[in-house]
Coordinates of C-alpha atoms in Angstrom, one line a residue:
G221 CA 181.4 -9.2 93.1
L222 CA 184.1 -11.8 92.3
K223 CA 184.2 -14.5 89.7
I224 CA 186.6 -17.2 88.5
G225 CA 187.9 -17.4 85.0
K226 CA 186.6 -20.6 83.4
T227 CA 189.8 -21.3 81.5
T228 CA 192.3 -19.3 83.6
G229 CA 191.5 -20.0 87.2
K230 CA 191.8 -16.3 87.9
I231 CA 189.5 -15.0 90.7
S232 CA 188.9 -11.3 90.1
G233 CA 186.5 -8.5 90.5
T234 CA 185.5 -5.9 93.1
P235 CA 184.0 -7.2 96.3
T236 CA 180.7 -5.5 97.3
V237 CA 179.7 -7.2 100.5
A238 CA 181.8 -7.7 103.6
G239 CA 181.9 -11.1 105.2
S240 CA 183.8 -14.5 105.4
Y241 CA 183.2 -16.7 102.3
T242 CA 184.1 -20.4 102.3
F243 CA 184.0 -22.4 99.0
K244 CA 185.5 -25.2 97.0
I245 CA 187.3 -24.7 93.7
K246 CA 187.1 -27.6 91.2
V247 CA 189.4 -28.1 88.2
T248 CA 188.8 -30.6 85.3
D249 CA 191.5 -31.5 82.9
A250 CA 191.2 -32.6 79.2
N251 CA 190.7 -36.2 80.2
E252 CA 187.8 -35.3 82.6
A253 CA 190.0 -36.0 85.7
T254 CA 189.1 -33.5 88.5
A255 CA 190.6 -32.0 91.7
T256 CA 189.0 -29.8 94.4
K257 CA 190.4 -27.6 97.1
S258 CA 188.7 -25.5 99.8
Y259 CA 189.3 -21.8 100.4
T260 CA 188.1 -19.1 102.7
I261 CA 188.2 -15.4 101.7
T262 CA 187.4 -12.6 104.2
I263 CA 186.2 -9.4 102.7
T264 CA 186.5 -6.4 105.0
K265 CA 185.1 -2.9 104.7
P266 CA 186.5 0.5 105.8
A267 CA 186.4 1.4 109.5
I268 CA 187.4 4.7 111.2
S269 CA 189.7 4.6 114.2
G270 CA 191.1 7.4 116.3
T271 CA 189.8 9.7 119.0
L272 CA 189.3 13.4 119.1
S273 CA 190.2 15.4 122.2
A274 CA 188.8 18.6 123.5
G275 CA 190.2 21.9 122.2
V276 CA 190.7 25.5 123.4
V277 CA 189.8 28.7 121.6
G278 CA 192.9 30.3 120.1
K279 CA 195.1 27.2 120.5
S280 CA 196.3 25.2 117.5
Y281 CA 194.5 21.8 117.2
S282 CA 195.6 18.7 115.2
K283 CA 194.3 15.2 115.3
T284 CA 194.5 12.5 112.6
L285 CA 191.9 9.8 112.1
K286 CA 192.8 6.5 110.5
A287 CA 190.9 4.2 108.1
T288 CA 191.4 0.4 108.2
G289 CA 189.9 -2.5 106.3
G290 CA 189.2 -0.9 103.0
T291 CA 191.3 -0.1 99.9
S292 CA 193.4 3.0 99.8
P293 CA 193.4 5.8 98.8
Y294 CA 190.7 7.1 101.1
T295 CA 188.6 10.3 100.9
W296 CA 187.4 12.0 104.1
K297 CA 184.6 14.5 104.8
T298 CA 181.9 15.4 107.3
S299 CA 178.6 13.7 106.5
S300 CA 176.5 15.5 109.1
G301 CA 176.9 18.2 111.7
I302 CA 179.7 20.7 111.7
L303 CA 183.3 20.7 112.8
P304 CA 184.3 23.2 115.5
T305 CA 184.6 26.7 113.9
G306 CA 188.1 27.2 112.7
L307 CA 188.8 23.4 112.2
K308 CA 188.7 21.5 108.9
I309 CA 189.4 17.9 107.8
G310 CA 192.0 17.0 105.3
K311 CA 190.3 15.5 102.2
T312 CA 193.0 12.8 101.7
T313 CA 194.6 12.7 105.1
G314 CA 191.8 12.5 107.7
K315 CA 193.6 15.2 109.7
I316 CA 191.4 17.6 111.6
S317 CA 193.3 20.7 112.2
G318 CA 193.2 24.5 112.6
T319 CA 192.6 26.9 115.5
P320 CA 189.2 26.9 117.2
T321 CA 187.6 30.3 117.4
V322 CA 184.2 29.7 119.0
A323 CA 183.6 27.8 122.3
G324 CA 180.9 25.1 122.4
S325 CA 180.1 21.4 122.1
Y326 CA 180.1 20.2 118.5
T327 CA 178.6 16.8 117.3
F328 CA 179.3 15.6 113.8
K329 CA 179.8 12.5 111.7
I330 CA 183.0 11.8 109.8
K331 CA 182.6 9.7 106.5
V332 CA 185.5 7.9 104.8
T333 CA 185.2 6.4 101.3
D334 CA 187.8 3.9 100.0
A335 CA 189.0 3.5 96.4
N336 CA 186.2 1.1 95.6
G337 CA 183.5 3.5 96.8
V338 CA 182.8 1.6 100.0
T339 CA 182.0 4.0 102.9
A340 CA 182.1 4.0 106.7
T341 CA 180.9 6.7 109.2
K342 CA 181.6 7.5 112.8
S343 CA 180.1 10.0 115.2
Y344 CA 182.2 12.4 117.3
T345 CA 181.6 15.1 119.8
V346 CA 184.3 17.7 120.5
K347 CA 184.1 20.3 123.2
I348 CA 185.9 23.6 122.6
T349 CA 186.4 25.7 125.8
K350 CA 187.4 29.3 126.2
A351 CA 191.0 30.1 127.0
S352 CA 191.7 31.2 130.6
S353 CA 192.1 34.9 131.0
S354 CA 195.7 34.4 132.0
S355 CA 196.5 32.7 128.8
T356 CA 194.7 35.1 126.5
A357 CA 195.6 38.5 128.0
N358 CA 198.4 40.4 126.4
A359 CA 201.2 41.6 128.7
D360 CA 201.4 45.3 129.1
N361 CA 204.6 45.4 127.1
I362 CA 203.1 43.6 124.0
K363 CA 201.2 45.5 121.4
V364 CA 199.1 43.6 118.8
L365 CA 197.8 45.4 115.8
N366 CA 195.2 43.4 113.8
A367 CA 194.5 44.3 110.2
S368 CA 191.0 44.3 108.9
E369 CA 189.7 41.6 106.6
N370 CA 191.1 41.6 103.1
V371 CA 193.7 44.4 103.8
S372 CA 194.2 46.8 101.0
E373 CA 195.1 49.9 102.9
P374 CA 196.9 50.4 106.2
S375 CA 194.6 50.0 109.2
Y376 CA 196.9 51.9 111.6
N377 CA 198.5 55.2 112.0
E378 CA 201.7 54.5 110.1
E379 CA 203.7 57.5 111.5
A380 CA 202.7 56.6 115.1
F381 CA 203.5 52.9 114.5
I382 CA 206.9 53.6 112.9
Q383 CA 207.8 55.9 115.8
E384 CA 207.0 53.2 118.3
Y385 CA 208.6 50.5 116.3
T386 CA 211.9 52.4 116.0
S387 CA 211.9 53.4 119.7
T388 CA 214.6 51.8 121.9
P389 CA 213.1 49.2 124.3
T390 CA 213.9 49.9 127.9
E391 CA 214.5 47.6 130.8
T392 CA 213.7 48.1 134.5
E393 CA 213.5 45.7 137.4
E394 CA 209.7 45.5 137.0
T395 CA 209.3 45.6 133.2
P396 CA 211.1 43.1 130.9
E397 CA 212.4 44.2 127.5
A398 CA 209.5 45.5 125.3
S399 CA 208.6 43.7 122.1
V400 CA 206.1 44.3 119.3
Y401 CA 204.2 41.7 117.3
Y402 CA 202.7 43.3 114.2
V403 CA 199.9 41.0 112.8
T404 CA 198.7 41.9 109.3
G405 CA 196.6 40.4 106.5
L406 CA 197.4 37.6 104.2
N407 CA 195.2 37.4 101.1
V408 CA 194.8 35.2 98.0
A409 CA 194.8 36.8 94.6
S410 CA 191.1 36.8 93.5
E411 CA 191.7 34.8 90.3
D412 CA 193.0 31.9 92.3
V413 CA 190.0 31.5 94.5
I414 CA 187.0 29.2 94.0
S415 CA 185.2 30.5 97.1
Q416 CA 185.9 32.0 100.4
G417 CA 184.4 31.4 103.8
T418 CA 182.3 34.0 105.5
E419 CA 181.6 35.2 109.1
R420 CA 183.2 32.7 111.5
D421 CA 185.0 30.9 108.6
E422 CA 186.3 34.0 106.9
D423 CA 189.9 32.7 107.1
L424 CA 189.0 29.6 105.0
V425 CA 189.8 29.9 101.3
I426 CA 189.0 27.3 98.6
V427 CA 191.4 27.2 95.7
R428 CA 191.9 25.0 92.6
A429 CA 194.0 21.9 93.3
N430 CA 197.3 21.4 91.5
Q431 CA 197.4 25.0 90.4
P432 CA 199.9 27.7 91.6
V433 CA 198.4 30.2 94.1
R434 CA 199.5 33.8 94.5
F435 CA 199.4 35.4 97.9
V436 CA 199.4 39.1 98.8
I437 CA 200.7 40.3 102.2
G438 CA 199.0 43.2 103.9
I439 CA 200.9 46.4 105.0
W440 CA 204.2 45.9 106.8
P441 CA 206.9 48.5 107.6
D442 CA 209.2 49.0 104.7
E443 CA 212.3 47.5 106.2
V444 CA 211.8 43.8 106.9
S445 CA 214.1 40.9 106.8
D446 CA 214.2 37.1 107.2
E447 CA 210.8 36.7 105.4
Q448 CA 209.7 33.1 105.7
V449 CA 206.6 31.3 104.5
Y450 CA 205.1 28.6 106.8
I451 CA 202.9 25.7 105.8
D452 CA 201.3 23.9 108.7
N453 CA 203.9 25.6 110.9
K454 CA 206.8 24.2 108.8
P455 CA 209.1 26.7 107.2
I456 CA 209.3 26.4 103.4
E457 CA 212.7 27.7 102.4
E458 CA 212.2 27.8 98.6
I459 CA 209.3 30.3 98.6
I460 CA 210.6 33.8 97.8
I461 CA 208.7 36.9 98.9
S462 CA 209.0 39.8 96.5
E463 CA 207.4 43.2 96.9
G464 CA 204.8 41.8 99.4
T465 CA 203.7 38.9 97.2
F466 CA 204.7 35.3 96.7
T467 CA 203.4 32.3 94.7
L468 CA 202.9 28.8 96.1
P469 CA 204.0 26.3 93.4
E470 CA 201.3 23.8 92.2
E471 CA 203.1 20.9 93.9
F472 CA 202.2 22.3 97.3
V473 CA 198.5 22.8 96.4
Y474 CA 197.0 19.3 96.6
D475 CA 195.4 19.1 100.1
D476 CA 194.2 21.2 103.0
F477 CA 196.8 23.3 104.8
K478 CA 197.5 26.3 106.9
I479 CA 199.7 29.1 105.6
S480 CA 201.3 32.2 107.3
V481 CA 204.3 34.4 106.9
K482 CA 206.8 35.6 109.5
A483 CA 209.6 38.2 109.2
K484 CA 211.6 40.6 111.4
A485 CA 211.9 44.4 111.5
G486 CA 215.0 45.0 113.6
E487 CA 214.5 43.0 116.7
Y488 CA 210.7 42.9 116.4
E489 CA 208.8 39.9 115.2
L490 CA 206.3 40.4 112.4
E491 CA 203.7 37.9 111.2
T492 CA 200.6 37.6 109.1
Q493 CA 197.3 36.1 110.0
E494 CA 196.9 32.4 109.4
L495 CA 194.8 31.4 106.3
Y496 CA 193.3 27.9 106.0
I497 CA 193.5 26.7 102.4
S498 CA 191.4 23.9 100.9
A499 CA 192.6 22.6 97.5
E500 CA 189.8 21.2 95.4

């Protein structure tokens, strides 16, 4: 894939086969005098490094694979098998992240392609276990309300909820101060969506890369404060929520990420479901 310029001495091109190459270069001047020199060039190809640990259903997972030996930038994907349900791989980062939702043993191949189109693959097996009952059970003083998919109408008795939400928490020696976590829907405006996952991957939404994306929050109590958008669990201060909607600027929409919203109603914590966004 390489060649030497006959009059320039420039060695250029795109290598196509990995290996170690030893050769002599000869130069001849106008008087037919010559000189030679030996060289060795090693051509490498991409390789994937990094391990993937086991995960737990309902617990956030994040591992990043690395590529070496090729030419950046790299592009990542699964070439066979499937990732654990709820996880995805960053197209440009090699980061496998998300929250597993189904226990099991998952075997798959990860493929990386470098800037020259040279590829490498590596097989992985990741075991996802169920959370222990002690870690998944809600304490008696915690109430979780889950909105239905693609919330458009309240999925709860608003009057009953507001009455409980506005009640004064009590303390006893046996019972700690009560708290309420209200979990509701987070949706993407339909015109921004290329496709959306179904069944076990219903929280995965594919949108157009480098385009602003509008989000719609499901029903919350009227009086909320401290609204905050989170991307991959990092608060993004400049995103303003207005009348239950907000728009993510195009500079954020270039890779895979997780998005959610948190707020407060009095002393109570409110939050949306987490959506996994893939920008393509």
